[in-house]
PDB file of C-alpha atoms in Angstrom:
ATOM      1  CA  ASN A   1     149.113 -23.166 279.924  1.00 60.00           C
ATOM      2  CA  ALA A   2     148.659 -20.204 282.230  1.00 70.00           C
ATOM      3  CA  GLY A   3     146.763 -17.272 280.814  1.00 91.00           C
ATOM      4  CA  VAL A   4     143.360 -15.792 280.085  1.00 95.00           C
ATOM      5  CA  THR A   5     140.699 -18.110 278.662  1.00 95.00           C
ATOM      6  CA  GLN A   6     137.624 -16.785 276.870  1.00 96.00           C
ATOM      7  CA  THR A   7     134.549 -18.722 275.788  1.00 95.00           C
ATOM      8  CA  PRO A   8     133.024 -18.980 273.298  1.00 96.00           C
ATOM      9  CA  LYS A   9     135.399 -18.080 270.456  1.00 94.00           C
ATOM     10  CA  PHE A  10     132.609 -17.397 267.992  1.00 95.00           C
ATOM     11  CA  GLN A  11     128.913 -16.619 268.417  1.00 96.00           C
ATOM     12  CA  VAL A  12     126.030 -15.515 266.219  1.00 97.00           C
ATOM     13  CA  LEU A  13     123.013 -13.987 267.933  1.00 96.00           C
ATOM     14  CA  LYS A  14     119.698 -12.682 266.706  1.00 97.00           C
ATOM     15  CA  THR A  15     118.699  -9.163 267.695  1.00 97.00           C
ATOM     16  CA  GLY A  16     117.138  -9.218 271.148  1.00 97.00           C
ATOM     17  CA  GLN A  17     118.756 -12.451 272.299  1.00 97.00           C
ATOM     18  CA  SER A  18     120.892 -12.545 275.414  1.00 96.00           C
ATOM     19  CA  MET A  19     124.194 -14.209 276.108  1.00 96.00           C
ATOM     20  CA  THR A  20     127.110 -14.255 278.530  1.00 97.00           C
ATOM     21  CA  LEU A  21     130.769 -14.162 277.538  1.00 98.00           C
ATOM     22  CA  GLN A  22     132.975 -16.004 279.978  1.00 97.00           C
ATOM     23  CA  CYS A  23     136.523 -15.109 281.005  1.00 97.00           C
ATOM     24  CA  ALA A  24     138.813 -16.900 283.435  1.00 97.00           C
ATOM     25  CA  GLN A  25     142.455 -16.334 284.403  1.00 96.00           C
ATOM     26  CA  ASP A  26     144.727 -18.636 286.370  1.00 94.00           C
ATOM     27  CA  MET A  27     147.544 -16.180 287.145  1.00 91.00           C
ATOM     28  CA  ASN A  28     146.148 -14.927 290.478  1.00 90.00           C
ATOM     29  CA  HIS A  29     145.644 -11.483 288.930  1.00 91.00           C
ATOM     30  CA  ASN A  30     143.648  -8.896 290.855  1.00 90.00           C
ATOM     31  CA  SER A  31     142.255  -6.777 288.016  1.00 91.00           C
ATOM     32  CA  MET A  32     140.215  -7.897 285.012  1.00 94.00           C
ATOM     33  CA  TYR A  33     138.884  -6.054 281.971  1.00 95.00           C
ATOM     34  CA  TRP A  34     136.501  -6.358 279.032  1.00 97.00           C
ATOM     35  CA  TYR A  35     137.285  -4.572 275.768  1.00 96.00           C
ATOM     36  CA  ARG A  36     135.633  -4.497 272.385  1.00 96.00           C
ATOM     37  CA  GLN A  37     137.544  -4.029 269.144  1.00 94.00           C
ATOM     38  CA  ASP A  38     135.966  -2.491 266.064  1.00 91.00           C
ATOM     39  CA  PRO A  39     137.600  -1.545 262.742  1.00 83.00           C
ATOM     40  CA  GLY A  40     139.081   1.947 262.831  1.00 77.00           C
ATOM     41  CA  MET A  41     138.321   2.401 266.526  1.00 79.00           C
ATOM     42  CA  GLY A  42     140.957   0.363 268.293  1.00 84.00           C
ATOM     43  CA  LEU A  43     140.100  -1.296 271.592  1.00 91.00           C
ATOM     44  CA  ARG A  44     137.578   0.389 273.846  1.00 94.00           C
ATOM     45  CA  LEU A  45     137.062  -0.471 277.494  1.00 94.00           C
ATOM     46  CA  ILE A  46     133.573  -1.702 278.379  1.00 97.00           C
ATOM     47  CA  TYR A  47     133.867  -2.577 282.077  1.00 96.00           C
ATOM     48  CA  TYR A  48     136.619  -3.475 284.470  1.00 94.00           C
ATOM     49  CA  SER A  49     137.089  -4.942 287.933  1.00 93.00           C
ATOM     50  CA  ALA A  50     140.038  -3.605 289.911  1.00 89.00           C
ATOM     51  CA  SER A  51     139.648  -6.307 292.529  1.00 89.00           C
ATOM     52  CA  GLU A  52     137.294  -9.088 293.530  1.00 90.00           C
ATOM     53  CA  GLY A  53     133.963  -7.597 294.536  1.00 89.00           C
ATOM     54  CA  THR A  54     134.288  -4.343 292.570  1.00 92.00           C
ATOM     55  CA  THR A  55     133.279  -3.372 289.041  1.00 95.00           C
ATOM     56  CA  ASP A  56     133.413  -0.042 287.216  1.00 93.00           C
ATOM     57  CA  LYS A  57     132.217   1.323 283.898  1.00 94.00           C
ATOM     58  CA  GLY A  58     134.657   1.986 281.123  1.00 92.00           C
ATOM     59  CA  GLU A  59     134.272   4.030 277.967  1.00 91.00           C
ATOM     60  CA  VAL A  60     131.365   2.127 276.350  1.00 95.00           C
ATOM     61  CA  PRO A  61     129.284   0.334 279.043  1.00 97.00           C
ATOM     62  CA  ASN A  62     125.776   0.816 277.621  1.00 96.00           C
ATOM     63  CA  GLY A  63     124.018  -2.449 276.769  1.00 96.00           C
ATOM     64  CA  TYR A  64     126.348  -4.569 278.905  1.00 98.00           C
ATOM     65  CA  ASN A  65     126.524  -5.909 282.441  1.00 97.00           C
ATOM     66  CA  VAL A  66     129.382  -7.662 284.196  1.00 97.00           C
ATOM     67  CA  SER A  67     129.905  -9.985 287.135  1.00 97.00           C
ATOM     68  CA  ARG A  68     133.155 -10.622 288.983  1.00 95.00           C
ATOM     69  CA  LEU A  69     132.194 -14.090 290.134  1.00 89.00           C
ATOM     70  CA  ASN A  70     135.426 -14.679 292.069  1.00 95.00           C
ATOM     71  CA  LYS A  71     139.058 -13.707 291.693  1.00 94.00           C
ATOM     72  CA  ARG A  72     139.465 -15.920 288.617  1.00 96.00           C
ATOM     73  CA  GLU A  73     136.297 -15.203 286.642  1.00 97.00           C
ATOM     74  CA  PHE A  74     134.817 -12.081 285.059  1.00 98.00           C
ATOM     75  CA  SER A  75     131.777 -12.428 282.806  1.00 98.00           C
ATOM     76  CA  LEU A  76     130.193  -9.998 280.347  1.00 98.00           C
ATOM     77  CA  ARG A  77     126.456 -10.171 279.669  1.00 98.00           C
ATOM     78  CA  LEU A  78     124.455  -8.802 276.770  1.00 97.00           C
ATOM     79  CA  GLU A  79     120.826  -8.706 277.923  1.00 93.00           C
ATOM     80  CA  SER A  80     119.268  -7.774 274.580  1.00 96.00           C
ATOM     81  CA  ALA A  81     121.782  -7.952 271.750  1.00 96.00           C
ATOM     82  CA  ALA A  82     121.789  -5.272 269.050  1.00 97.00           C
ATOM     83  CA  PRO A  83     123.597  -5.217 265.680  1.00 96.00           C
ATOM     84  CA  SER A  84     125.780  -2.379 267.050  1.00 96.00           C
ATOM     85  CA  GLN A  85     127.252  -4.916 269.465  1.00 97.00           C
ATOM     86  CA  THR A  86     128.761  -6.924 266.625  1.00 97.00           C
ATOM     87  CA  SER A  87     132.438  -6.835 267.507  1.00 96.00           C
ATOM     88  CA  VAL A  88     135.416  -8.785 268.764  1.00 96.00           C
ATOM     89  CA  TYR A  89     135.507  -8.910 272.550  1.00 97.00           C
ATOM     90  CA  PHE A  90     138.699  -9.288 274.552  1.00 96.00           C
ATOM     91  CA  CYS A  91     139.169 -10.053 278.204  1.00 97.00           C
ATOM     92  CA  ALA A  92     142.391  -9.005 279.959  1.00 95.00           C
ATOM     93  CA  SER A  93     143.937  -9.178 283.421  1.00 93.00           C
ATOM     94  CA  ILE A  94     146.859  -7.800 285.460  1.00 88.00           C
ATOM     95  CA  ARG A  95     148.166  -8.421 288.996  1.00 77.00           C
ATOM     96  CA  THR A  96     147.764  -4.798 290.159  1.00 65.00           C
ATOM     97  CA  SER A  97     150.016  -2.660 288.003  1.00 59.00           C
ATOM     98  CA  SER A  98     152.128  -4.861 285.873  1.00 60.00           C
ATOM     99  CA  TYR A  99     155.569  -4.159 284.515  1.00 66.00           C
ATOM    100  CA  TYR A 100     154.985  -7.146 282.267  1.00 67.00           C
ATOM    101  CA  GLY A 101     151.799  -5.831 280.734  1.00 77.00           C
ATOM    102  CA  TYR A 102     148.200  -6.799 280.704  1.00 86.00           C
ATOM    103  CA  THR A 103     147.521 -10.374 279.562  1.00 91.00           C
ATOM    104  CA  PHE A 104     144.816 -10.727 276.924  1.00 93.00           C
ATOM    105  CA  GLY A 105     142.590 -13.624 275.957  1.00 94.00           C
ATOM    106  CA  SER A 106     142.289 -14.722 272.332  1.00 93.00           C
ATOM    107  CA  GLY A 107     138.946 -13.001 271.836  1.00 94.00           C
ATOM    108  CA  THR A 108     135.278 -13.758 271.139  1.00 96.00           C
ATOM    109  CA  ARG A 109     133.981 -12.844 267.703  1.00 95.00           C
ATOM    110  CA  LEU A 110     130.311 -11.903 268.101  1.00 97.00           C
ATOM    111  CA  THR A 111     127.894 -11.219 265.257  1.00 97.00           C
ATOM    112  CA  VAL A 112     124.393  -9.908 265.929  1.00 97.00           C
ATOM    113  CA  VAL A 113     121.987 -10.260 263.004  1.00 96.00           C
TER     114      VAL A 113
ATOM    115  CA  SER B   1     140.259  10.559 279.512  1.00 62.00           C
ATOM    116  CA  GLN B   2     143.548  10.061 277.770  1.00 66.00           C
ATOM    117  CA  GLU B   3     143.595  10.116 273.961  1.00 85.00           C
ATOM    118  CA  LEU B   4     146.272   8.333 272.000  1.00 91.00           C
ATOM    119  CA  GLU B   5     146.960   9.031 268.361  1.00 93.00           C
ATOM    120  CA  GLN B   6     148.984   6.560 266.317  1.00 95.00           C
ATOM    121  CA  SER B   7     150.664   7.248 263.007  1.00 95.00           C
ATOM    122  CA  PRO B   8     150.697   6.068 260.398  1.00 96.00           C
ATOM    123  CA  GLN B   9     147.399   4.172 260.348  1.00 94.00           C
ATOM    124  CA  SER B  10     148.868   1.689 257.899  1.00 95.00           C
ATOM    125  CA  LEU B  11     152.307   0.961 256.556  1.00 96.00           C
ATOM    126  CA  ILE B  12     153.555  -1.254 253.740  1.00 97.00           C
ATOM    127  CA  VAL B  13     157.283  -1.927 253.580  1.00 97.00           C
ATOM    128  CA  GLN B  14     159.637  -4.183 251.696  1.00 97.00           C
ATOM    129  CA  GLU B  15     161.348  -6.907 253.711  1.00 97.00           C
ATOM    130  CA  GLY B  16     164.629  -5.650 255.110  1.00 97.00           C
ATOM    131  CA  LYS B  17     163.551  -2.028 255.447  1.00 97.00           C
ATOM    132  CA  ASN B  18     163.435  -0.115 258.712  1.00 97.00           C
ATOM    133  CA  LEU B  19     160.245   1.518 259.922  1.00 98.00           C
ATOM    134  CA  THR B  20     158.890   3.659 262.759  1.00 98.00           C
ATOM    135  CA  ILE B  21     155.433   3.866 264.323  1.00 98.00           C
ATOM    136  CA  ASN B  22     154.533   6.809 266.529  1.00 97.00           C
ATOM    137  CA  CYS B  23     152.136   7.174 269.441  1.00 96.00           C
ATOM    138  CA  THR B  24     151.250  10.632 270.764  1.00 95.00           C
ATOM    139  CA  SER B  25     149.287  11.330 273.905  1.00 91.00           C
ATOM    140  CA  SER B  26     147.128  14.291 274.897  1.00 86.00           C
ATOM    141  CA  LYS B  27     148.386  13.915 278.475  1.00 85.00           C
ATOM    142  CA  THR B  28     151.553  12.893 280.287  1.00 84.00           C
ATOM    143  CA  LEU B  29     152.160   9.181 279.992  1.00 82.00           C
ATOM    144  CA  TYR B  30     152.751   7.304 283.233  1.00 80.00           C
ATOM    145  CA  GLY B  31     152.910   3.885 281.652  1.00 85.00           C
ATOM    146  CA  LEU B  32     153.040   3.251 277.920  1.00 90.00           C
ATOM    147  CA  TYR B  33     152.555  -0.245 276.540  1.00 92.00           C
ATOM    148  CA  TRP B  34     153.192  -1.601 273.070  1.00 95.00           C
ATOM    149  CA  TYR B  35     151.272  -4.624 271.839  1.00 94.00           C
ATOM    150  CA  LYS B  36     151.232  -6.598 268.619  1.00 95.00           C
ATOM    151  CA  GLN B  37     148.147  -8.318 267.233  1.00 93.00           C
ATOM    152  CA  LYS B  38     147.957 -10.771 264.375  1.00 89.00           C
ATOM    153  CA  TYR B  39     144.695 -10.893 262.453  1.00 80.00           C
ATOM    154  CA  GLY B  40     142.011 -12.798 264.365  1.00 77.00           C
ATOM    155  CA  GLU B  41     144.191 -13.272 267.428  1.00 84.00           C
ATOM    156  CA  GLY B  42     144.727 -11.720 270.830  1.00 87.00           C
ATOM    157  CA  LEU B  43     147.247  -9.060 271.819  1.00 92.00           C
ATOM    158  CA  ILE B  44     150.841  -9.953 272.570  1.00 91.00           C
ATOM    159  CA  PHE B  45     152.756  -7.734 274.991  1.00 91.00           C
ATOM    160  CA  LEU B  46     155.934  -6.257 273.511  1.00 93.00           C
ATOM    161  CA  MET B  47     157.271  -3.623 275.920  1.00 91.00           C
ATOM    162  CA  MET B  48     156.342  -1.181 278.637  1.00 91.00           C
ATOM    163  CA  LEU B  49     157.949   2.228 279.192  1.00 92.00           C
ATOM    164  CA  GLN B  50     157.590   4.422 282.240  1.00 87.00           C
ATOM    165  CA  LYS B  51     160.463   6.867 282.554  1.00 86.00           C
ATOM    166  CA  GLY B  52     161.112   9.893 280.383  1.00 87.00           C
ATOM    167  CA  GLY B  53     163.869   9.102 277.902  1.00 90.00           C
ATOM    168  CA  GLU B  54     163.534   5.371 278.491  1.00 93.00           C
ATOM    169  CA  GLU B  55     164.422   3.030 275.650  1.00 95.00           C
ATOM    170  CA  LYS B  56     163.940  -0.736 275.459  1.00 95.00           C
ATOM    171  CA  SER B  57     164.793  -3.298 272.819  1.00 94.00           C
ATOM    172  CA  HIS B  58     163.694  -6.833 272.101  1.00 88.00           C
ATOM    173  CA  GLU B  59     165.240  -8.579 269.129  1.00 89.00           C
ATOM    174  CA  LYS B  60     164.828  -6.088 266.257  1.00 94.00           C
ATOM    175  CA  ILE B  61     162.178  -3.920 267.916  1.00 97.00           C
ATOM    176  CA  THR B  62     163.097  -0.788 269.891  1.00 97.00           C
ATOM    177  CA  ALA B  63     160.643   1.425 271.759  1.00 97.00           C
ATOM    178  CA  LYS B  64     161.360   4.870 273.200  1.00 96.00           C
ATOM    179  CA  LEU B  65     159.482   7.284 275.439  1.00 94.00           C
ATOM    180  CA  ASP B  66     160.410  10.940 275.013  1.00 90.00           C
ATOM    181  CA  GLU B  67     161.653  13.113 277.859  1.00 82.00           C
ATOM    182  CA  LYS B  68     158.330  14.911 278.203  1.00 86.00           C
ATOM    183  CA  LYS B  69     156.531  11.565 278.369  1.00 81.00           C
ATOM    184  CA  GLN B  70     153.935  12.466 275.773  1.00 90.00           C
ATOM    185  CA  GLN B  71     155.223  10.585 272.762  1.00 93.00           C
ATOM    186  CA  SER B  72     156.524   7.099 272.127  1.00 96.00           C
ATOM    187  CA  SER B  73     157.988   5.514 269.028  1.00 97.00           C
ATOM    188  CA  LEU B  74     158.375   1.898 267.992  1.00 98.00           C
ATOM    189  CA  HIS B  75     161.201   1.173 265.568  1.00 98.00           C
ATOM    190  CA  ILE B  76     161.698  -2.069 263.674  1.00 97.00           C
ATOM    191  CA  THR B  77     165.080  -2.716 262.102  1.00 97.00           C
ATOM    192  CA  ALA B  78     165.446  -4.916 259.024  1.00 97.00           C
ATOM    193  CA  SER B  79     161.755  -5.863 258.930  1.00 97.00           C
ATOM    194  CA  GLN B  80     160.645  -9.424 258.218  1.00 96.00           C
ATOM    195  CA  PRO B  81     157.279 -10.890 257.163  1.00 95.00           C
ATOM    196  CA  SER B  82     156.920 -12.165 260.751  1.00 94.00           C
ATOM    197  CA  HIS B  83     156.705  -8.528 261.904  1.00 96.00           C
ATOM    198  CA  ALA B  84     153.428  -8.053 260.016  1.00 96.00           C
ATOM    199  CA  GLY B  85     150.342  -7.331 262.092  1.00 95.00           C
ATOM    200  CA  ILE B  86     148.630  -4.539 263.992  1.00 94.00           C
ATOM    201  CA  TYR B  87     150.702  -2.575 266.488  1.00 96.00           C
ATOM    202  CA  LEU B  88     148.837  -0.871 269.307  1.00 95.00           C
ATOM    203  CA  CYS B  89     150.028   1.540 271.938  1.00 95.00           C
ATOM    204  CA  GLY B  90     148.203   1.696 275.250  1.00 92.00           C
ATOM    205  CA  ALA B  91     148.383   4.238 278.072  1.00 89.00           C
ATOM    206  CA  ASP B  92     147.881   3.211 281.656  1.00 82.00           C
ATOM    207  CA  GLU B  93     145.302   5.459 283.296  1.00 73.00           C
ATOM    208  CA  GLY B  94     145.642   4.894 286.997  1.00 65.00           C
ATOM    209  CA  GLY B  95     143.161   6.258 289.460  1.00 58.00           C
ATOM    210  CA  ALA B  96     141.104   5.531 292.557  1.00 55.00           C
ATOM    211  CA  SER B  97     139.243   2.799 290.681  1.00 56.00           C
ATOM    212  CA  GLY B  98     142.412   1.064 289.574  1.00 64.00           C
ATOM    213  CA  SER B  99     144.554   0.869 286.483  1.00 76.00           C
ATOM    214  CA  ARG B 100     143.107   0.575 283.016  1.00 82.00           C
ATOM    215  CA  LEU B 101     144.520   0.796 279.522  1.00 85.00           C
ATOM    216  CA  THR B 102     143.406   3.236 276.852  1.00 89.00           C
ATOM    217  CA  PHE B 103     144.493   2.287 273.352  1.00 91.00           C
ATOM    218  CA  GLY B 104     145.342   4.066 270.149  1.00 92.00           C
ATOM    219  CA  GLU B 105     143.597   2.954 266.961  1.00 92.00           C
ATOM    220  CA  GLY B 106     146.504   0.805 265.868  1.00 93.00           C
ATOM    221  CA  THR B 107     148.924   0.710 262.945  1.00 95.00           C
ATOM    222  CA  GLN B 108     148.496  -2.023 260.350  1.00 94.00           C
ATOM    223  CA  LEU B 109     151.934  -3.186 259.177  1.00 97.00           C
ATOM    224  CA  THR B 110     152.432  -5.225 256.008  1.00 97.00           C
ATOM    225  CA  VAL B 111     155.881  -6.538 255.128  1.00 97.00           C
ATOM    226  CA  ASN B 112     156.285  -7.726 251.559  1.00 95.00           C
ATOM    227  CA  PRO B 113     158.868 -10.437 250.884  1.00 92.00           C
TER     228      PRO B 113
END
């Protein structure tokens, strides 16, 4: 089915470990986004890529890096995980500005111990 | 950046009752999205409003954007247990770096049978 695919769905890391969250969309969308969701704080934008070859910081970029590998794929990297990065991470995409809304992946639940 | 305030934060209703969730912005809204999220899952797009006074309906859910484009409401008629979940409003912040969504904190809806 067409949509946004995130991997992995669950991950437990030790403090200081690194990992990359993968996101891929097959809808030929131009823009892609990474959000984190924490209780009582809604979704906050980490980084986004308006088009292939560009990336920009969102509201909470510290401790993260991103790569827009190609038009389909947008990865989020934690270089040295911290307990404060325990969260649910969502990837999203849109064509440019979408009357039909941003399409979200099913999320990655990350725990840093 | 745009701030969105949702009210109430949580809502418990009896099946069959009507309910309203509000979303208020600190700035003029140029694109207002409503999403629904079930626990542990991704976000599902409900509706998008752009024009002042605009109103859209889907099944038993109606969303409105006020004339001044700073407040939106989501109304559910004759609620059912399937309506339970977290409802989030998101504002589209366009700019030179591309569109991105800023979200409210969400409203947790419980519908008791």
